[in-house]
Short mmCIF file of C-alpha atoms and ligand atoms in Angstrom, two decimals:
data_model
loop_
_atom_site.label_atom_id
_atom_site.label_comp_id
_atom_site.label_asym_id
_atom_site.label_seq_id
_atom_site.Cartn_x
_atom_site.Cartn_y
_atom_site.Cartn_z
CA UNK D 224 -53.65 -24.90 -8.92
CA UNK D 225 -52.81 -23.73 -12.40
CA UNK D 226 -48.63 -24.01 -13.05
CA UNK D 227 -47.28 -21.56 -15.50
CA UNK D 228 -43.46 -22.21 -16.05
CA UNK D 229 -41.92 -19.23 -17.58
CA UNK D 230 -38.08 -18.85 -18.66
CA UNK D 231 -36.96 -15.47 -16.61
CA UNK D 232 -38.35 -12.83 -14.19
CA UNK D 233 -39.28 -10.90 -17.08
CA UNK D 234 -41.81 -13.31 -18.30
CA UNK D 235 -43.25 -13.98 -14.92
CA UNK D 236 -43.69 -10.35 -14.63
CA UNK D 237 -45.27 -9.59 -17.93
CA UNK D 238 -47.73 -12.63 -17.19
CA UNK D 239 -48.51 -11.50 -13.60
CA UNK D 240 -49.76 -8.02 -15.12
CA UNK D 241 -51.63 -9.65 -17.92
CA UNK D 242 -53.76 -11.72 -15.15
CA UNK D 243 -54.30 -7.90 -13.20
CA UNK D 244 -54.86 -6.09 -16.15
CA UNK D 245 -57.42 -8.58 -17.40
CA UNK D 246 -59.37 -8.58 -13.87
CA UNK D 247 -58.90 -4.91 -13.44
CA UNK D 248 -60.79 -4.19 -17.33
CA UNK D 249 -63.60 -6.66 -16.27
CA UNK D 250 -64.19 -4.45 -13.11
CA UNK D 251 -62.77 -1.00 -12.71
CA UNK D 252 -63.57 -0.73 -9.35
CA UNK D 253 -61.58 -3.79 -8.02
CA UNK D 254 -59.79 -4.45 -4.86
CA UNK D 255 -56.47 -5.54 -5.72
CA UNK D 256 -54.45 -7.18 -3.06
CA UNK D 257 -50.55 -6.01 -2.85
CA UNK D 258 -47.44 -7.35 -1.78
CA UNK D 259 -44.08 -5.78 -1.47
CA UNK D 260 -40.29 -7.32 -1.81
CA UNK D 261 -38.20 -8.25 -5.02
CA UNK D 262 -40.51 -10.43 -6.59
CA UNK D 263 -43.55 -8.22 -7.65
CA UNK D 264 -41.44 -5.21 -8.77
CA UNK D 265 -42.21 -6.27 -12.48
CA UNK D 266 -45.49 -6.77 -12.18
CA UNK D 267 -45.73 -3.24 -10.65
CA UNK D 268 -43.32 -1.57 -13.66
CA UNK D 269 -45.62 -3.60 -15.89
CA UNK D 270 -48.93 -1.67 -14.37
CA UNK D 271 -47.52 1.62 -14.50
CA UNK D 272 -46.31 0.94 -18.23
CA UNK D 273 -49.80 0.02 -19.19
CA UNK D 274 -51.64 2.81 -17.02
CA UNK D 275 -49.39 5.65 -19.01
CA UNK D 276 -50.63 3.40 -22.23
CA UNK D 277 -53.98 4.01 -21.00
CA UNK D 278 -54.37 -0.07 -21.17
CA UNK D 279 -55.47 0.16 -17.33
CA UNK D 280 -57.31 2.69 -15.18
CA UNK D 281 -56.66 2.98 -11.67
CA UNK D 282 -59.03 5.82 -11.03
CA UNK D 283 -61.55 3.80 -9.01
CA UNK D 284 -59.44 0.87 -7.66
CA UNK D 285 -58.46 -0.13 -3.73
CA UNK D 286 -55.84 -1.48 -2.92
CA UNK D 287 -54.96 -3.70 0.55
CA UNK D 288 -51.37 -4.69 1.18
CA UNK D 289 -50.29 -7.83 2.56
CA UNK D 290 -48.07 -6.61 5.25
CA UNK D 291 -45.62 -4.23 7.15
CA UNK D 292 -43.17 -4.20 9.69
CA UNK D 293 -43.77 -3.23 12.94
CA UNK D 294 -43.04 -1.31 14.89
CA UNK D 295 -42.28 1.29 11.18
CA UNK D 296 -42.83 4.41 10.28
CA UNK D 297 -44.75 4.82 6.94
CA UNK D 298 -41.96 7.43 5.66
CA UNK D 299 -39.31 5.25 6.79
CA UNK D 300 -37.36 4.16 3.35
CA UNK D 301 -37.67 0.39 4.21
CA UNK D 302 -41.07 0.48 5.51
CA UNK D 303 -43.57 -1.44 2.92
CA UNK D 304 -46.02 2.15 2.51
CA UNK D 305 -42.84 3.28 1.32
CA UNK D 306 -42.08 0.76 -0.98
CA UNK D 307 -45.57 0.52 -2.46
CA UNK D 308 -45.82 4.80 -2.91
CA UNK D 309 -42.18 4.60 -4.67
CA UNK D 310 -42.98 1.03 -7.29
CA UNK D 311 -46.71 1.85 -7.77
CA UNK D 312 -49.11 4.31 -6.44
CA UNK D 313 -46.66 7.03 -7.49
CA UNK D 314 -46.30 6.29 -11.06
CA UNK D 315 -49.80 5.13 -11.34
CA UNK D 316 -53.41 7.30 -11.30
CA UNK D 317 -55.04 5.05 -7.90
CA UNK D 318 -56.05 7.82 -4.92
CA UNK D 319 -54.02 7.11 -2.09
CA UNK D 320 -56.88 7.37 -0.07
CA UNK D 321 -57.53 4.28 -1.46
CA UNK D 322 -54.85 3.01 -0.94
CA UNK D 323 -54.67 0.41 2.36
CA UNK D 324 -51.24 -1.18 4.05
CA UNK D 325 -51.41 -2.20 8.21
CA UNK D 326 -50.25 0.50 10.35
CA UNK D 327 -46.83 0.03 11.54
CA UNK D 328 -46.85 2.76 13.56
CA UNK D 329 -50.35 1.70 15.61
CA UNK D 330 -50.33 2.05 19.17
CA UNK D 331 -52.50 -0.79 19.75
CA UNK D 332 -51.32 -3.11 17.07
CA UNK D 333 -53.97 -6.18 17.86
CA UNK D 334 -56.71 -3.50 17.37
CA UNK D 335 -54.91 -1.94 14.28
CA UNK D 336 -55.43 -5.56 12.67
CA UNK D 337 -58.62 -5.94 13.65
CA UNK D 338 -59.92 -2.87 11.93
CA UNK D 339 -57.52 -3.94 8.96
CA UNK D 340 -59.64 -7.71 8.37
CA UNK D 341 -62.94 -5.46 8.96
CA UNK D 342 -61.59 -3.38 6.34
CA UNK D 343 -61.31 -6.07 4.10
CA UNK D 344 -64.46 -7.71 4.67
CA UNK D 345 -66.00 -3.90 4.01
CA UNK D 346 -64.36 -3.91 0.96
CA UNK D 347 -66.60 -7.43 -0.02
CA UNK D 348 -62.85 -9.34 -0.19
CA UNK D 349 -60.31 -8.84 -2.43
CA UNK D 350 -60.44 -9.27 -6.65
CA UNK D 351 -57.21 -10.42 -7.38
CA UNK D 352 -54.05 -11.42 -5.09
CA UNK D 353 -50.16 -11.35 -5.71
CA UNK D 354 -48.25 -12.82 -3.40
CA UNK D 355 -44.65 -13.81 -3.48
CA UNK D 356 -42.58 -16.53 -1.20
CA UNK D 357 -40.31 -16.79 1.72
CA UNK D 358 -37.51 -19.07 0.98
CA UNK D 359 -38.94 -20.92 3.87
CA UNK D 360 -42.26 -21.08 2.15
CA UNK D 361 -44.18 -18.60 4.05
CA UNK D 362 -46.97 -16.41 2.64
CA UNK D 363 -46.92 -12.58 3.88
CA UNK D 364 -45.43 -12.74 6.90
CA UNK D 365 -47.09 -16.11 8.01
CA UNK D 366 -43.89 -17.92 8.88
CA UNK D 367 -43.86 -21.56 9.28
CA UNK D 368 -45.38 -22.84 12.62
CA UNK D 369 -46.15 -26.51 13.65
CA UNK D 370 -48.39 -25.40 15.65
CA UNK D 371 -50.35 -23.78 13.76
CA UNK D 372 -51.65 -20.52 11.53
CA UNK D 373 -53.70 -17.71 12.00
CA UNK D 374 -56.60 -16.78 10.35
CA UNK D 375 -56.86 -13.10 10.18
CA UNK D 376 -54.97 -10.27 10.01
CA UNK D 377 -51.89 -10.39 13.33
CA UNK D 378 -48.85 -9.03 14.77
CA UNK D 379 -46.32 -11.87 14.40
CA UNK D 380 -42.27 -12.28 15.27
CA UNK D 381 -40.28 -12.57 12.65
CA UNK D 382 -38.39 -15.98 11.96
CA UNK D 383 -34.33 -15.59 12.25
CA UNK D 384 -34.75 -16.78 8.16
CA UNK D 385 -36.70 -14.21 7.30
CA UNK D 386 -34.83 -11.38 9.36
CA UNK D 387 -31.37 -12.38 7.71
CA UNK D 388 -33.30 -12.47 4.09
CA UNK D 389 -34.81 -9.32 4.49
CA UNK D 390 -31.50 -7.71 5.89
CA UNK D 391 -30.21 -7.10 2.27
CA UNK D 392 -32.44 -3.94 2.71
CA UNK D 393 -30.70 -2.98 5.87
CA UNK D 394 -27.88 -1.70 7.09
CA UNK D 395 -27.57 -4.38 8.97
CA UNK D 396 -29.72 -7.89 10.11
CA UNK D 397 -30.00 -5.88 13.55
CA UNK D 398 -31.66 -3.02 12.30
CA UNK D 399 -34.59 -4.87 10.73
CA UNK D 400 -37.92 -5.14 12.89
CA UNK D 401 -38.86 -8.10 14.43
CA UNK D 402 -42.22 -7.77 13.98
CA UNK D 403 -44.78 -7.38 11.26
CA UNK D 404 -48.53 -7.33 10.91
CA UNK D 405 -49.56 -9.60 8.23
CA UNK D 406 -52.87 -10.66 6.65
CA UNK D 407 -53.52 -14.18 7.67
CA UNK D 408 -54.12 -17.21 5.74
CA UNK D 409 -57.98 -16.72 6.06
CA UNK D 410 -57.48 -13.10 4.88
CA UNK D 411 -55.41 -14.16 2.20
CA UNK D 412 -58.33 -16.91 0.60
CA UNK D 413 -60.87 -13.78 1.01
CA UNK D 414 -59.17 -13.53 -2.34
CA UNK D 415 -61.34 -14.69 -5.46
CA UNK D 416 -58.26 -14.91 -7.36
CA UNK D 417 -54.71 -15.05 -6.16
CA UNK D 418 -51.45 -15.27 -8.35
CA UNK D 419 -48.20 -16.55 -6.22
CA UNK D 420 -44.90 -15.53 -8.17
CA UNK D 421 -41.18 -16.90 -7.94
CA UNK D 422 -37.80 -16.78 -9.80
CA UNK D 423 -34.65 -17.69 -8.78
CA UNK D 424 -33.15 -20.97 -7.18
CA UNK D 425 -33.04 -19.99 -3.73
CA UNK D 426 -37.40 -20.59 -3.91
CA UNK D 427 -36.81 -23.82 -5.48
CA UNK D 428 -36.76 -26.02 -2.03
CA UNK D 429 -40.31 -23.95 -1.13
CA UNK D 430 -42.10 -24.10 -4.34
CA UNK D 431 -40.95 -27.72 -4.40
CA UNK D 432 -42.98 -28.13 -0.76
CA UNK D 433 -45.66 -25.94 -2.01
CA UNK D 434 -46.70 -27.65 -5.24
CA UNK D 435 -45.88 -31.49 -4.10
CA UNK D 436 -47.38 -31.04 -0.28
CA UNK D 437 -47.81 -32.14 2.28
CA UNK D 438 -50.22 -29.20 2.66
CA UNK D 439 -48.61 -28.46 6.58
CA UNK D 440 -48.40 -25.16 8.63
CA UNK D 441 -44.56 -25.78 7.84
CA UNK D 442 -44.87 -24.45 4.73
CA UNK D 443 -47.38 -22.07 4.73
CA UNK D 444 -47.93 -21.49 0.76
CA UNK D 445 -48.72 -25.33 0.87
CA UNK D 446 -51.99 -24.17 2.02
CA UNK D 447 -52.61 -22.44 -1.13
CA UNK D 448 -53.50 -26.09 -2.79
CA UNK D 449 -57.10 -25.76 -0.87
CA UNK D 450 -57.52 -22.18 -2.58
CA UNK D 451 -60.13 -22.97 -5.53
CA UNK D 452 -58.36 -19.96 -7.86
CA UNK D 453 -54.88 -19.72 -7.39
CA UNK D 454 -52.26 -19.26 -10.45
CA UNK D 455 -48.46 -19.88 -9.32
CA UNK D 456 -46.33 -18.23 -12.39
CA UNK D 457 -42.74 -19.17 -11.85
CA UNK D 458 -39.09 -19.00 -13.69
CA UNK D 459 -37.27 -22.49 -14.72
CA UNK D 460 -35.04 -22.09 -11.37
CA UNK D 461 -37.67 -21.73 -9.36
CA UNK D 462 -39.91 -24.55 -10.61
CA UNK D 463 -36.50 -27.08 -10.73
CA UNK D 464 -36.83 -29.46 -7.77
CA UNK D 465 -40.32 -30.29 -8.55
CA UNK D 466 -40.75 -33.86 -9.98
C1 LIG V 89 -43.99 -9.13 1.14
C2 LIG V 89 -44.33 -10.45 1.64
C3 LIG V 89 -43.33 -11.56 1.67
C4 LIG V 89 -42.57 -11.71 0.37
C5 LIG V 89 -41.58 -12.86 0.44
C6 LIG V 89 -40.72 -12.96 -0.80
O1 LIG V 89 -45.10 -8.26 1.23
O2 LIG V 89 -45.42 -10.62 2.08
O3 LIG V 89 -44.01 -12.76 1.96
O4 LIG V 89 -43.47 -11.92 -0.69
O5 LIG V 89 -40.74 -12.71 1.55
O6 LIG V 89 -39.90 -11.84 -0.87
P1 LIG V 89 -39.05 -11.50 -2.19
O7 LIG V 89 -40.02 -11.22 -3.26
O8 LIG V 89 -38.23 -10.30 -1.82
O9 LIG V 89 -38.23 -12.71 -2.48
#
């Protein structure tokens, strides 16, 4: 794993987006995997900055997102299409036809994810990953599990961590799903190239687990170590408990 130790969240982002824009130029008709939350918001202002600089062309690029809630509507203001239209594909020239994030409104959600890891095999994997981390150290929504990960693409239950993190976007911790689908780990190393991102103390503990093992199901982004391209670009506060 390459460590890139950066001072703020500005840096991190500006770096992130130099590693996208670089893989994007090489191929213009890259799949770029996606993820939503605070983290990657720079990355994605970066993009769009560099896209109205003509620096980067979206015109022939897919993109597959990491995750969504379930059950969520995709015009529902905290659903993760939502997020994604409003930070990126909005401000940026991709065709939202090409534009992929699981269905959190399927009715048969184990057959929605199926068609979503056939998608991404279709798609001959994915160029370049982002991914950011739970403060428990899970990837997407693959929450730590002692007995064990999935591979592909699932419906999964929220852990009570992750619910009461994510409930800043809420109203309240009751009103956020439960559920999600989420790429799995095995979807996630489809990637030839994946970039993991954090700032801020409160990922200190996980990036401390993730960089220093054990590699365990416990801490899912630990797994990440067996990845033969992966680039974690984090903030001072972020990188502080690791030795
Ligand atoms: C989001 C996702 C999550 C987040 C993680 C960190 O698509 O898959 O794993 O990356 O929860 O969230 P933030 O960036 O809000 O700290």
């Amino acid at each position: 794993m390459r460590i890139i130790v950066v001072e703020n969240y500005e840096e991190m982002s500006a770096k992130g987006a130099e590693l996208f824009v670089e893989v994007m130029t090489a191929k213009k008709n890259c799949v770029i995997g996606l993820a939503t939350g605070s983290t990657p918001i720079g990355l994605y202002n970066n993009l769009a900055k560099a896209c109205a600089e003509g620096k980067v062309d979206f015109s022939e690029v897919t993109s597959v997102n990491l995750d969504e809630y379930y059950p969520l509507a995709p015009d529902n203001d905290q659903s993760y299409r939502y997020f994604m239209n409003k930070n990126l594909f909005d401000k940026v020239n991709i065709k939202k036809e090409n534009t992929f994030v699981p269905d959190g409104t399927a009715k048969d959600p184990e057959a929605a994810c199926k068609e979503y890891e056939q998608r991404i095999d279709a798609l001959g994997g994915i160029d370049i990953q982002v991914l950011g981390i739970g403060r428990n150290g899970h990837i997407g929504f693959n929450e730590p599990d002692a007995n064990g990960l999935f591979a592909e693409t699932h419906l999964t239950a929220l852990t009570e961590n992750t619910i009461e993190a994510n409930s800043r976007f809420f109203a309240s911790a009751d009103e956020v799903p439960k559920h999600a689908l989420t790429m799995g780990i095995g979807s996630v190393f489809k990637a030839r190239k994946i970039v993991i991102m954090a700032n801020g103390a409160d990922k200190a503990d996980a990036i401390k687990k993730m960089v220093e093992g054990p590699i365990s199901t416990m801490c899912p982004a630990s797994l990440l170590c067996l990845h033969p391209d992966v680039t974690l670009i984090c903030d001072k506060s972020a990188y502080s408990l690791v030795k």
